CSV table of C-alpha atoms in Angstrom, one decimal:
chain,number,residue,atom,x,y,z
A,1,MET,CA,-7.9,32.6,3.2
A,2,ALA,CA,-8.8,29.3,1.4
A,3,THR,CA,-12.1,27.6,1.7
A,4,LYS,CA,-11.9,24.2,3.5
A,5,SER,CA,-13.1,21.0,1.8
A,6,PHE,CA,-15.0,18.9,4.2
A,7,LYS,CA,-16.6,16.5,1.7
A,8,PRO,CA,-14.5,14.6,-1.0
A,9,VAL,CA,-15.0,16.0,-4.4
A,10,THR,CA,-13.9,13.9,-7.4
A,11,ARG,CA,-13.6,14.9,-11.0
A,12,GLU,CA,-12.4,13.3,-14.1
A,13,SER,CA,-9.6,15.3,-15.7
A,14,THR,CA,-8.6,15.5,-19.4
A,15,ALA,CA,-5.3,14.2,-18.7
A,16,MET,CA,-4.4,10.6,-19.7
A,17,VAL,CA,-1.9,8.1,-18.3
A,18,ARG,CA,-0.6,4.7,-19.5
A,19,GLU,CA,-1.4,2.5,-16.6
A,20,ARG,CA,-2.6,-0.9,-17.9
A,21,GLY,CA,-3.8,0.8,-21.0
A,22,LEU,CA,-4.6,4.4,-21.7
A,23,ARG,CA,-6.8,5.8,-18.8
A,24,ALA,CA,-8.2,9.2,-17.7
A,25,VAL,CA,-6.8,10.7,-14.4
A,26,MET,CA,-9.3,11.0,-11.6
A,27,VAL,CA,-8.7,13.9,-9.1
A,28,THR,CA,-10.2,13.9,-5.7
A,29,ILE,CA,-9.7,16.9,-3.1
A,30,VAL,CA,-10.2,15.9,0.5
A,31,GLY,CA,-9.4,18.3,3.3
A,32,GLY,CA,-5.9,19.5,2.5
A,33,VAL,CA,-4.7,16.7,0.1
A,34,ILE,CA,-5.2,16.0,-3.6
A,35,GLU,CA,-5.5,12.3,-4.6
A,36,LEU,CA,-4.7,11.3,-8.2
A,37,ARG,CA,-5.5,7.8,-9.6
A,38,ALA,CA,-6.0,6.2,-13.0
A,39,LYS,CA,-9.7,5.8,-13.8
A,40,GLY,CA,-10.9,2.3,-13.0
A,41,LEU,CA,-7.8,1.6,-10.7
A,42,ARG,CA,-7.4,1.6,-7.0
A,43,SER,CA,-3.9,2.7,-6.5
A,44,ARG,CA,-3.5,6.5,-5.8
A,45,GLU,CA,-0.8,9.2,-5.3
A,46,THR,CA,-1.5,11.7,-2.7
A,47,VAL,CA,-0.2,15.3,-2.7
A,48,ASP,CA,-0.5,17.8,0.2
A,49,LEU,CA,-2.0,21.1,-0.9
A,50,ALA,CA,0.6,23.1,1.2
A,51,TRP,CA,3.3,21.5,-0.8
A,52,CYS,CA,1.7,22.7,-4.2
C-alpha cells in the first residue's frame, strides 16, 4: 500500500534538458501524478503514477 501525497513536493533533479538553454529538471509529486518541467520555465509534462 502506497502513502498518499496530499501536499505538492518539488525537488530539483540532477537530470538536465536543453530547453532554451541547458536547464535542470524540476520534479513535483502531487496526489497521483508526477509533473516534470525545466527549471525557470512554466510548461509541464504530467505522468500518472499508475502508468509508471
